[in-house]
Short mmCIF file of C-alpha atoms in Angstrom, two decimals:
data_model
loop_
_atom_site.label_atom_id
_atom_site.label_comp_id
_atom_site.label_asym_id
_atom_site.label_seq_id
_atom_site.Cartn_x
_atom_site.Cartn_y
_atom_site.Cartn_z
CA MET L 1 121.88 117.93 121.74
CA THR L 2 118.24 116.89 121.81
CA THR L 3 116.00 118.63 124.31
CA LEU L 4 112.48 117.97 125.50
CA ASN L 5 111.10 120.77 123.35
CA PHE L 6 111.63 121.57 119.69
CA ARG L 7 111.36 124.53 117.38
CA ALA L 8 112.80 124.71 113.90
CA ARG L 9 116.17 126.44 113.73
CA VAL L 10 115.93 127.38 110.04
CA PRO L 11 113.17 129.19 108.13
CA VAL L 12 110.36 126.76 107.34
CA PHE L 13 107.86 126.92 104.49
CA ASP L 14 105.53 123.92 104.75
CA ALA L 15 104.64 122.53 101.31
CA ASN L 16 101.64 120.46 102.30
CA ILE L 17 98.85 121.68 104.56
CA GLY L 18 95.15 121.13 103.97
CA VAL L 19 92.52 123.46 105.40
CA GLY L 20 88.81 123.07 105.94
CA HIS L 21 86.80 120.06 106.92
CA LEU L 22 86.59 116.86 104.94
CA ARG L 23 83.11 115.48 104.45
CA ASN L 24 84.03 112.54 106.67
CA ARG L 25 86.57 114.15 109.00
CA ALA L 26 86.50 117.38 110.93
CA SER L 27 89.66 119.45 110.90
CA PRO L 28 91.35 120.16 114.25
CA PHE L 29 91.45 123.87 113.34
CA GLU L 30 88.76 126.13 111.99
CA SER L 31 90.48 129.40 111.26
CA PRO L 32 93.71 130.81 109.87
CA GLU L 33 94.56 132.05 113.34
CA GLN L 34 94.38 128.54 114.81
CA LEU L 35 96.54 127.18 112.02
CA LEU L 36 99.07 129.97 112.50
CA ARG L 37 99.26 129.18 116.23
CA GLU L 38 100.13 125.56 115.49
CA MET L 39 102.70 126.64 112.92
CA ASP L 40 104.24 129.03 115.42
CA ARG L 41 104.47 126.28 118.03
CA HIS L 42 106.88 124.42 115.74
CA GLY L 43 108.63 127.45 114.29
CA VAL L 44 106.98 127.21 110.87
CA ALA L 45 106.88 130.65 109.30
CA ARG L 46 104.91 130.01 106.11
CA ALA L 47 102.68 127.35 104.62
CA LEU L 48 101.32 126.44 101.23
CA ILE L 49 97.70 125.59 101.87
CA TYR L 50 94.92 124.01 99.81
CA HIS L 51 91.31 123.33 100.67
CA LEU L 52 90.57 119.70 101.46
CA GLU L 53 87.15 119.92 99.84
CA GLY L 54 88.93 120.14 96.51
CA GLU L 55 90.53 116.73 96.84
CA ALA L 56 87.49 114.58 96.27
CA MET L 57 84.37 116.71 96.09
CA SER L 58 84.83 119.86 94.05
CA ALA L 59 88.05 121.60 93.12
CA LEU L 60 86.00 124.59 92.07
CA GLU L 61 84.21 125.06 95.38
CA GLY L 62 87.25 124.14 97.46
CA ASN L 63 89.27 126.83 95.72
CA GLU L 64 86.53 129.36 96.34
CA ARG L 65 86.59 128.52 100.05
CA LEU L 66 90.36 128.81 100.12
CA LEU L 67 90.14 132.52 99.39
CA SER L 68 88.90 133.32 102.89
CA TRP L 69 91.88 131.46 104.38
CA VAL L 70 94.54 133.45 102.55
CA ASP L 71 92.90 136.87 102.50
CA GLY L 72 95.21 139.19 104.44
CA GLN L 73 97.44 136.33 105.63
CA SER L 74 100.99 136.83 104.42
CA ALA L 75 102.14 133.54 105.99
CA LEU L 76 99.54 131.42 104.17
CA HIS L 77 100.07 130.92 100.45
CA PRO L 78 97.26 129.49 98.34
CA GLN L 79 97.57 126.33 96.35
CA TRP L 80 94.73 125.67 93.97
CA VAL L 81 93.29 122.23 93.35
CA ALA L 82 92.54 121.00 89.84
CA ASP L 83 90.26 118.32 88.55
CA PRO L 84 89.75 117.39 84.89
CA THR L 85 86.52 119.31 84.36
CA PRO L 86 86.48 122.26 81.94
CA ASP L 87 85.12 124.41 84.75
CA SER L 88 88.19 123.66 86.84
CA LEU L 89 90.61 124.58 84.08
CA ALA L 90 88.66 127.76 83.38
CA GLN L 91 88.86 128.72 87.06
CA LEU L 92 92.61 128.15 87.11
CA GLN L 93 93.07 130.24 83.98
CA GLN L 94 91.05 133.02 85.55
CA LEU L 95 93.16 132.92 88.71
CA HIS L 96 96.31 132.93 86.64
CA ARG L 97 95.55 136.23 84.94
CA PRO L 98 96.07 138.36 88.07
CA GLY L 99 99.07 136.21 88.97
CA GLN L 100 97.50 134.32 91.86
CA LEU L 101 98.55 130.91 90.58
CA THR L 102 101.96 129.68 91.67
CA SER L 103 101.14 125.98 92.00
CA VAL L 104 98.35 123.50 91.41
CA ARG L 105 97.51 120.31 93.25
CA LEU L 106 95.78 117.47 91.47
CA HIS L 107 92.56 116.31 93.07
CA ASN L 108 92.36 112.75 94.36
CA SER L 109 91.91 110.91 91.07
CA ARG L 110 91.75 107.50 92.74
CA GLU L 111 88.92 108.50 95.06
CA CYS L 112 87.08 109.86 92.02
CA GLY L 113 87.66 106.59 90.17
CA LEU L 114 89.73 108.17 87.41
CA PRO L 115 92.97 106.90 85.91
CA PHE L 116 95.72 109.51 85.61
CA VAL L 117 95.99 109.42 81.81
CA ASP L 118 96.42 112.01 79.09
CA TRP L 119 92.99 111.51 77.54
CA ILE L 120 91.52 112.72 80.85
CA TYR L 121 94.16 115.06 82.30
CA GLY L 122 96.10 115.98 79.15
CA ASP L 123 94.57 119.42 78.63
CA LEU L 124 95.29 120.40 82.21
CA LEU L 125 98.89 119.24 82.18
CA GLU L 126 99.56 120.77 78.79
CA TRP L 127 98.40 124.14 80.06
CA LEU L 128 100.37 123.88 83.31
CA ALA L 129 103.54 122.99 81.41
CA ALA L 130 103.04 125.85 78.97
CA GLU L 131 102.47 128.35 81.77
CA ARG L 132 105.35 126.94 83.87
CA ILE L 133 103.05 126.20 86.80
CA PRO L 134 104.25 123.33 89.00
CA LEU L 135 101.92 120.44 89.83
CA TRP L 136 101.60 118.68 93.20
CA LEU L 137 100.67 115.02 92.70
CA SER L 138 100.01 112.40 95.38
CA LEU L 139 101.68 109.03 95.03
CA ALA L 140 99.30 107.79 97.70
CA ASP L 141 96.42 108.48 95.31
CA THR L 142 98.06 107.89 91.93
CA PRO L 143 99.54 104.56 90.80
CA ALA L 144 103.25 105.00 90.14
CA VAL L 145 102.92 103.50 86.66
CA GLU L 146 100.34 106.11 85.70
CA ALA L 147 102.38 108.93 87.24
CA ARG L 148 105.48 107.85 85.35
CA GLU L 149 103.74 107.37 82.01
CA MET L 150 101.80 110.59 82.23
CA LEU L 151 104.54 112.89 83.49
CA ARG L 152 107.02 111.67 80.90
CA ARG L 153 104.62 112.97 78.26
CA PHE L 154 105.10 116.46 79.72
CA PRO L 155 108.85 116.67 80.25
CA ASP L 156 108.83 120.41 80.97
CA LEU L 157 106.27 120.16 83.71
CA VAL L 158 107.72 120.62 87.19
CA THR L 159 106.14 118.40 89.81
CA VAL L 160 106.20 117.79 93.52
CA LEU L 161 105.35 114.20 94.38
CA LEU L 162 103.51 113.83 97.68
CA GLY L 163 102.49 110.97 99.87
CA ALA L 164 105.42 108.60 99.40
CA HIS L 165 105.39 106.11 102.26
CA TYR L 166 107.76 103.37 103.35
CA SER L 167 105.71 101.09 101.15
CA HIS L 168 106.93 103.18 98.19
CA SER L 169 110.52 102.58 99.18
CA LEU L 170 111.40 100.57 96.07
CA ILE L 171 109.55 102.97 93.79
CA VAL L 172 110.84 106.38 94.78
CA ARG L 173 114.38 106.31 93.43
CA PRO L 174 113.53 104.74 90.05
CA LEU L 175 110.68 107.20 89.69
CA LEU L 176 112.86 110.22 90.42
CA ARG L 177 115.36 108.92 87.85
CA GLN L 178 112.57 108.67 85.30
CA LEU L 179 111.23 112.14 86.08
CA PRO L 180 114.04 114.68 86.23
CA ARG L 181 111.63 117.58 86.86
CA ALA L 182 110.03 115.82 89.85
CA HIS L 183 110.67 116.74 93.48
CA LEU L 184 109.78 114.59 96.46
CA GLU L 185 107.80 115.97 99.39
CA LEU L 186 108.85 114.11 102.52
CA SER L 187 105.96 114.19 105.00
CA ARG L 188 105.28 110.45 104.95
CA TYR L 189 108.66 109.15 103.83
CA GLU L 190 110.06 107.92 107.11
CA GLY L 191 111.78 104.60 106.50
CA LEU L 192 115.06 104.45 108.37
CA GLY L 193 117.95 105.60 106.21
CA LYS L 194 115.83 106.42 103.19
CA ILE L 195 116.44 110.17 102.82
CA PRO L 196 120.28 110.39 102.77
CA PRO L 197 120.56 108.17 99.66
CA LEU L 198 118.09 110.45 97.89
CA ILE L 199 120.23 113.46 98.74
CA ARG L 200 123.36 111.68 97.52
CA GLU L 201 121.83 110.57 94.23
CA PHE L 202 119.54 113.47 93.34
CA GLY L 203 120.82 116.38 95.40
CA ILE L 204 119.10 118.34 98.12
CA ARG L 205 117.28 120.48 95.54
CA ARG L 206 114.95 117.65 94.61
CA LEU L 207 113.53 117.32 98.14
CA VAL L 208 110.87 119.42 99.86
CA TYR L 209 109.58 119.50 103.41
CA GLY L 210 105.84 119.22 103.98
CA SER L 211 103.88 118.14 107.03
CA PHE L 212 100.65 116.73 105.53
CA TYR L 213 98.91 118.53 108.38
CA PRO L 214 96.23 118.00 109.63
CA ARG L 215 96.22 114.36 108.67
CA TYR L 216 99.72 114.09 110.13
CA ALA L 217 101.06 116.00 113.09
CA MET L 218 103.06 119.05 112.04
CA GLY L 219 106.20 118.55 114.10
CA PRO L 220 107.61 115.00 113.82
CA MET L 221 109.04 115.03 110.30
CA LEU L 222 110.37 118.55 110.80
CA PHE L 223 112.09 117.37 113.97
CA SER L 224 113.48 114.36 112.13
CA LEU L 225 114.90 116.41 109.27
CA HIS L 226 116.65 118.63 111.82
CA HIS L 227 118.41 115.52 113.14
CA LEU L 228 119.67 114.04 109.87
CA GLY L 229 123.04 115.70 110.28
CA LEU L 230 122.57 118.04 107.33
CA GLU L 231 124.57 121.20 106.80
CA THR L 232 122.50 124.23 107.78
CA SER L 233 122.47 125.45 104.18
CA ASP L 234 121.03 122.13 103.00
CA LEU L 235 118.48 122.08 105.81
CA GLU L 236 117.37 125.56 104.77
CA LEU L 237 116.90 124.43 101.18
CA LEU L 238 114.94 121.40 102.34
CA CYS L 239 112.73 123.34 104.72
CA SER L 240 112.04 126.43 102.63
CA GLY L 241 114.50 127.32 99.89
CA ASN L 242 113.51 124.62 97.45
CA LEU L 243 109.82 125.38 97.76
CA ASP L 244 110.46 129.09 97.29
CA ARG L 245 112.40 128.31 94.13
CA ILE L 246 109.77 125.92 92.75
CA LEU L 247 106.97 128.42 93.28
CA LYS L 248 108.94 131.33 91.90
CA GLU L 249 110.43 129.79 88.87
CA GLY L 250 108.42 126.65 88.32
CA GLY L 251 111.43 124.73 89.59
CA ASP L 252 114.75 124.23 87.86
CA ARG L 253 114.75 124.71 84.13
CA MET O 1 119.72 110.58 127.16
CA ILE O 2 117.47 113.51 126.59
CA ALA O 3 117.64 116.19 129.27
CA GLY O 4 118.85 113.62 131.77
CA THR O 5 116.16 111.06 130.93
CA ARG O 6 117.18 107.59 129.80
CA VAL O 7 115.36 107.00 126.53
CA ILE O 8 114.07 103.54 125.60
CA ASP O 9 112.55 102.74 122.21
CA PHE O 10 110.05 100.00 123.05
CA HIS O 11 109.32 98.76 119.51
CA GLY O 12 111.89 97.63 116.94
CA HIS O 13 112.66 94.78 114.61
CA VAL O 14 115.42 92.43 113.63
CA GLY O 15 115.25 91.07 110.10
CA ARG O 16 114.73 92.26 106.56
CA TRP O 17 111.51 93.14 104.80
CA ASP O 18 112.79 94.00 101.37
CA GLY O 19 109.48 95.07 99.85
CA THR O 20 109.43 98.02 102.22
CA GLY O 21 113.15 98.64 102.16
CA MET O 22 113.48 97.56 105.81
CA ARG O 23 116.86 96.17 106.78
CA ASP O 24 118.37 95.68 110.20
CA ASP O 25 121.70 97.43 109.72
CA PRO O 26 122.97 97.98 113.28
CA ASP O 27 125.17 100.91 112.32
CA GLU O 28 122.28 102.71 110.69
CA MET O 29 120.01 101.97 113.63
CA LEU O 30 122.60 103.14 116.14
CA GLY O 31 123.31 106.25 114.09
CA ALA O 32 119.66 107.26 114.21
CA MET O 33 119.45 106.49 117.93
CA ASP O 34 122.56 108.54 118.64
CA ALA O 35 121.29 111.47 116.59
CA VAL O 36 118.41 112.03 119.01
CA GLY O 37 119.61 110.54 122.29
CA ILE O 38 117.93 107.12 122.31
CA ASP O 39 119.83 104.96 124.77
CA GLN O 40 118.38 101.54 124.02
CA SER O 41 116.00 99.92 121.56
CA CYS O 42 113.89 96.83 122.19
CA LEU O 43 114.03 94.42 119.26
CA PHE O 44 112.30 91.25 118.11
CA ASN O 45 112.11 89.12 115.00
CA ILE O 46 108.55 88.19 114.03
CA PHE O 47 109.22 86.49 110.72
CA HIS O 48 109.61 82.86 111.85
CA PRO O 49 106.68 80.97 113.41
CA ASP O 50 108.94 78.47 115.15
CA GLY O 51 110.20 81.29 117.34
CA ARG O 52 113.64 79.75 117.63
CA THR O 53 114.97 80.93 114.28
CA GLY O 54 114.03 84.55 114.88
CA ASN O 55 114.97 84.54 118.53
CA ASP O 56 118.44 83.29 117.69
CA LEU O 57 118.79 86.06 115.14
CA THR O 58 117.63 88.61 117.70
CA ALA O 59 120.03 87.27 120.33
CA ARG O 60 122.93 87.41 117.87
CA PHE O 61 122.02 90.97 116.89
CA VAL O 62 121.72 92.14 120.49
CA LYS O 63 124.98 90.46 121.47
CA ARG O 64 126.90 92.82 119.18
CA HIS O 65 125.70 95.84 121.15
CA PRO O 66 124.27 94.55 124.43
CA ASP O 67 124.38 97.99 126.00
CA ARG O 68 122.17 99.45 123.23
CA PHE O 69 119.72 96.73 122.26
CA ILE O 70 117.29 94.69 124.35
CA GLY O 71 115.95 91.42 122.94
CA PHE O 72 112.33 90.36 123.17
CA ALA O 73 111.21 86.76 122.51
CA TYR O 74 108.76 85.88 119.76
CA VAL O 75 106.53 82.80 119.51
CA SER O 76 103.54 81.92 117.38
CA PRO O 77 100.51 79.66 117.90
CA LEU O 78 100.97 78.50 114.31
CA MET O 79 103.35 76.04 116.02
CA PRO O 80 101.69 75.76 119.45
CA GLU O 81 103.86 72.96 120.78
CA THR O 82 106.92 75.20 120.52
CA MET O 83 105.58 78.18 122.41
CA THR O 84 106.29 77.49 126.07
CA PRO O 85 109.59 75.63 125.56
CA GLU O 86 110.81 78.37 123.26
CA LEU O 87 109.80 81.09 125.71
CA GLU O 88 111.72 79.29 128.43
CA ARG O 89 114.77 78.99 126.19
CA ALA O 90 114.60 82.57 124.99
CA VAL O 91 114.14 84.09 128.44
CA ASP O 92 116.32 81.75 130.49
CA HIS O 93 119.14 81.10 128.04
CA LEU O 94 119.10 83.94 125.49
CA GLY O 95 118.35 86.65 128.03
CA MET O 96 115.20 88.02 126.40
CA ARG O 97 113.52 90.62 128.60
CA ALA O 98 109.95 90.52 127.29
CA ILE O 99 107.68 88.87 124.71
CA LYS O 100 106.36 90.02 121.37
CA ILE O 101 103.32 88.50 119.68
CA TYR O 102 101.90 89.29 116.27
CA PRO O 103 98.35 87.98 115.81
CA SER O 104 98.17 89.42 112.28
CA TYR O 105 100.35 86.54 111.13
CA THR O 106 97.87 84.02 112.54
CA PRO O 107 94.14 83.37 112.25
CA PHE O 108 93.79 83.68 116.03
CA PRO O 109 92.39 86.78 117.74
CA LEU O 110 94.13 87.98 120.87
CA ASP O 111 91.44 86.46 123.06
CA ASN O 112 91.64 83.00 121.50
CA PRO O 113 92.72 80.41 124.11
CA VAL O 114 95.53 79.35 121.81
CA TRP O 115 97.45 82.37 123.15
CA ASP O 116 96.92 81.44 126.80
CA PRO O 117 100.24 79.61 127.22
CA VAL O 118 102.05 82.83 126.28
CA TYR O 119 99.94 84.91 128.63
CA ASP O 120 100.34 82.35 131.41
CA PHE O 121 104.11 82.31 130.96
CA ALA O 122 104.26 86.09 131.24
CA HIS O 123 101.90 86.02 134.23
CA ARG O 124 104.03 83.50 136.10
CA ARG O 125 107.29 85.29 135.28
CA GLY O 126 106.01 88.84 135.66
CA LEU O 127 106.93 89.69 132.07
CA VAL O 128 105.76 92.23 129.54
CA ILE O 129 103.98 91.15 126.35
CA ILE O 130 103.87 93.63 123.50
CA THR O 131 101.34 92.83 120.82
CA HIS O 132 100.57 94.47 117.53
CA THR O 133 97.17 96.17 117.70
CA GLY O 134 95.24 97.80 114.92
CA ILE O 135 92.66 97.29 112.24
CA GLU O 136 93.25 93.59 111.61
CA PRO O 137 90.45 91.37 112.97
CA THR O 138 92.85 89.41 115.16
CA THR O 139 94.45 92.47 116.74
CA ALA O 140 91.59 94.62 117.98
CA PRO O 141 92.69 96.16 121.30
CA ARG O 142 89.30 95.46 122.87
CA PHE O 143 90.51 91.87 123.31
CA LEU O 144 93.05 93.15 125.83
CA SER O 145 90.22 94.24 128.11
CA GLN O 146 89.19 90.59 128.32
CA VAL O 147 92.62 88.99 128.49
CA ALA O 148 94.57 91.30 130.79
CA PRO O 149 92.42 90.76 133.93
CA ARG O 150 92.85 86.99 133.59
CA PHE O 151 96.64 87.28 133.77
CA PRO O 152 97.32 90.06 136.30
CA GLY O 153 100.98 89.15 136.66
CA ALA O 154 101.62 89.96 133.03
CA ARG O 155 101.87 93.49 131.63
CA PHE O 156 100.32 93.99 128.22
CA VAL O 157 101.54 96.66 125.82
CA ALA O 158 99.26 97.60 122.93
CA GLY O 159 101.74 98.20 120.11
CA HIS O 160 100.71 101.20 117.98
CA ALA O 161 97.98 101.90 120.59
CA GLY O 162 95.43 100.63 118.07
CA ASN O 163 96.89 102.71 115.23
CA VAL O 164 93.65 104.44 114.14
CA GLU O 165 90.10 104.97 115.30
CA PRO O 166 88.01 103.22 116.49
CA PHE O 167 90.82 100.94 117.61
CA ARG O 168 92.73 103.71 119.38
CA SER O 169 89.73 104.31 121.61
CA GLN O 170 89.53 100.58 122.29
CA ALA O 171 93.17 100.62 123.37
CA ILE O 172 92.59 103.59 125.64
CA ARG O 173 89.55 101.93 127.20
CA ALA O 174 91.60 98.78 127.81
CA ALA O 175 94.26 100.84 129.59
CA GLN O 176 91.62 102.66 131.61
CA ALA O 177 89.97 99.41 132.65
CA CYS O 178 93.07 97.29 133.27
CA PRO O 179 96.04 98.46 135.35
CA ASN O 180 98.31 96.05 133.49
CA VAL O 181 97.66 97.48 130.01
CA TYR O 182 100.01 100.06 128.45
CA LEU O 183 99.97 101.96 125.16
CA GLU O 184 102.89 102.24 122.75
CA THR O 185 103.08 105.12 120.30
CA CYS O 186 104.67 104.07 117.00
CA SER O 187 102.54 104.32 113.90
CA SER O 188 102.89 105.45 110.32
CA PHE O 189 99.58 107.22 110.95
CA ARG O 190 100.93 110.32 112.63
CA SER O 191 97.60 111.95 113.37
CA PRO O 192 97.91 115.19 115.32
CA GLY O 193 96.91 115.09 118.95
CA VAL O 194 97.27 111.34 119.41
CA VAL O 195 100.10 111.41 121.94
CA GLU O 196 98.24 114.13 123.82
CA GLU O 197 95.08 112.02 123.82
CA LEU O 198 96.85 108.89 125.07
CA VAL O 199 98.48 110.81 127.91
CA ARG O 200 95.30 112.67 128.83
CA LYS O 201 93.02 109.63 128.83
CA ALA O 202 95.28 106.78 129.95
CA GLY O 203 97.82 108.73 131.99
CA ALA O 204 101.45 109.50 131.15
CA GLU O 205 102.57 106.59 133.30
CA ARG O 206 100.87 104.19 130.87
CA VAL O 207 102.32 105.41 127.57
CA LEU O 208 105.56 104.17 126.01
CA TYR O 209 107.61 105.60 123.18
CA GLY O 210 108.26 103.17 120.32
CA SER O 211 109.38 103.66 116.74
CA ASP O 212 109.11 100.42 114.70
CA THR O 213 112.78 100.87 113.77
CA PRO O 214 114.15 100.07 111.20
CA LEU O 215 110.87 99.98 109.32
CA MET O 216 110.45 103.57 110.41
CA ASP O 217 113.03 106.10 111.48
CA PRO O 218 113.14 106.51 115.27
CA ARG O 219 113.87 110.21 114.77
CA CYS O 220 110.49 110.89 113.23
CA GLN O 221 108.66 108.75 115.76
CA ILE O 222 110.38 110.31 118.75
CA GLY O 223 109.50 113.65 117.20
CA LYS O 224 105.87 112.75 117.93
CA ILE O 225 106.67 112.79 121.64
CA LEU O 226 108.99 115.79 121.69
CA THR O 227 106.65 118.00 119.62
CA ALA O 228 103.50 116.91 121.46
CA ASP O 229 101.66 119.45 123.56
CA ILE O 230 102.24 117.63 126.86
CA SER O 231 104.27 118.50 129.94
CA ASN O 232 107.99 117.83 130.12
CA GLN O 233 107.37 115.42 132.98
CA ALA O 234 104.94 113.45 130.80
CA LYS O 235 107.55 113.38 128.03
CA ARG O 236 110.12 111.95 130.42
CA GLN O 237 107.73 109.20 131.46
CA VAL O 238 106.83 108.31 127.89
CA LEU O 239 110.38 108.48 126.58
CA GLY O 240 111.88 106.12 129.08
CA GLU O 241 110.85 106.16 132.71
CA ASN O 242 107.88 103.89 132.11
CA ALA O 243 109.88 101.47 129.99
CA CYS O 244 112.64 101.24 132.60
CA ARG O 245 110.05 100.47 135.25
CA LEU O 246 108.32 97.82 133.13
CA LEU O 247 111.55 96.10 132.13
CA GLY O 248 113.15 96.43 135.55
CA ILE O 249 116.23 98.20 134.19
#
């Protein structure tokens, strides 16, 4: 029964939260403590966070700023942003040595005016695939044709596709068929009746909950997923188990 | 019902929009409504400028589940001679309870006199008009501040409440300035704090829950209300009390 107030009833590990201010948009929270309060309000126990500055300005500097957000915070897990510069790859390799690298998020290639092609991003993806480090990639910022062509060149690379919107409705299923190592993060995918067919065709293990906070409110998609009529075990996989597995093992192999 | 409150979804569609995967499957729509306690959804078909074609489709759709769906009439100034006769037919013979307009499908801004017959009809009949508002040049909510005072018998609902800034602020200012302007919440831009801002600045009695079903899932959109940091009384108003008052149900 629906009530006027909601908290998650399964463990939640949010796969998509940005921290820090954008150059053209101030964040509604300024500290880990404020973020943790909002997470607690919805019953979100853990979050994978990246620094928004890395998306379009500098992956290098954004990642440096991320350190202060995760220092001493067991509920906040760092996700490092990558761009195609040698400096960025060198930084990721340095972070990987002490084992701090469990996932990488591609910067916003579209905003930087770059096509997502192997002669620009090939070195990065080759290294990620070799090291079994999963890549987060935004469909909102990457043309589906480029994503498909590029990711098929790296068949061992595990990916989480972000940003799918109802306008991607005719793209998502064919793309997931083309990319068997791809998972879909659901924060923006809210067309009526669009998630159950994905579960039927691809299985619950290919789907991941994320909020896209702070650009999207944290609670609505989480609420919605709780009301899809899923078995509790499937809801747990969707809300935390799948992300845990992807980060731990680089996804299914 | 949610916690004893009758829940009305004020924004939904009849018709198909295949490029987005939208289809008006009543079973799927009812299933989503039932999953979260939505009692009734308001529906309109905006894909036919003659009005009649879409209104007949809406009426047929509603007739299958008259206790769950409420039909709104649609007309377009692309065919101006049809507007008033079609509104009369839709309201008097098809039982439509309100009016939907969609200026984005026309070259006419909301304050263009070509819309006046619709506004005048609503004014004379005491009806609600819900209009799309947002970034499109024809749909800026600031136009409502000019139009609503001229037709005080009509109630104007800013669909999407302007969607994004600076249009959201325009919508709020229209509601603050005009007692017959209301704000509806559906949007694929789910920015945090928006529902809280609408309630704080316009008043909970002026905000209406809507989802854009079946383009968007009403579960996610109602989640915006239920997870908002507002009082339970405000939630009850937004979820249904205001809509019941406006529609006289």
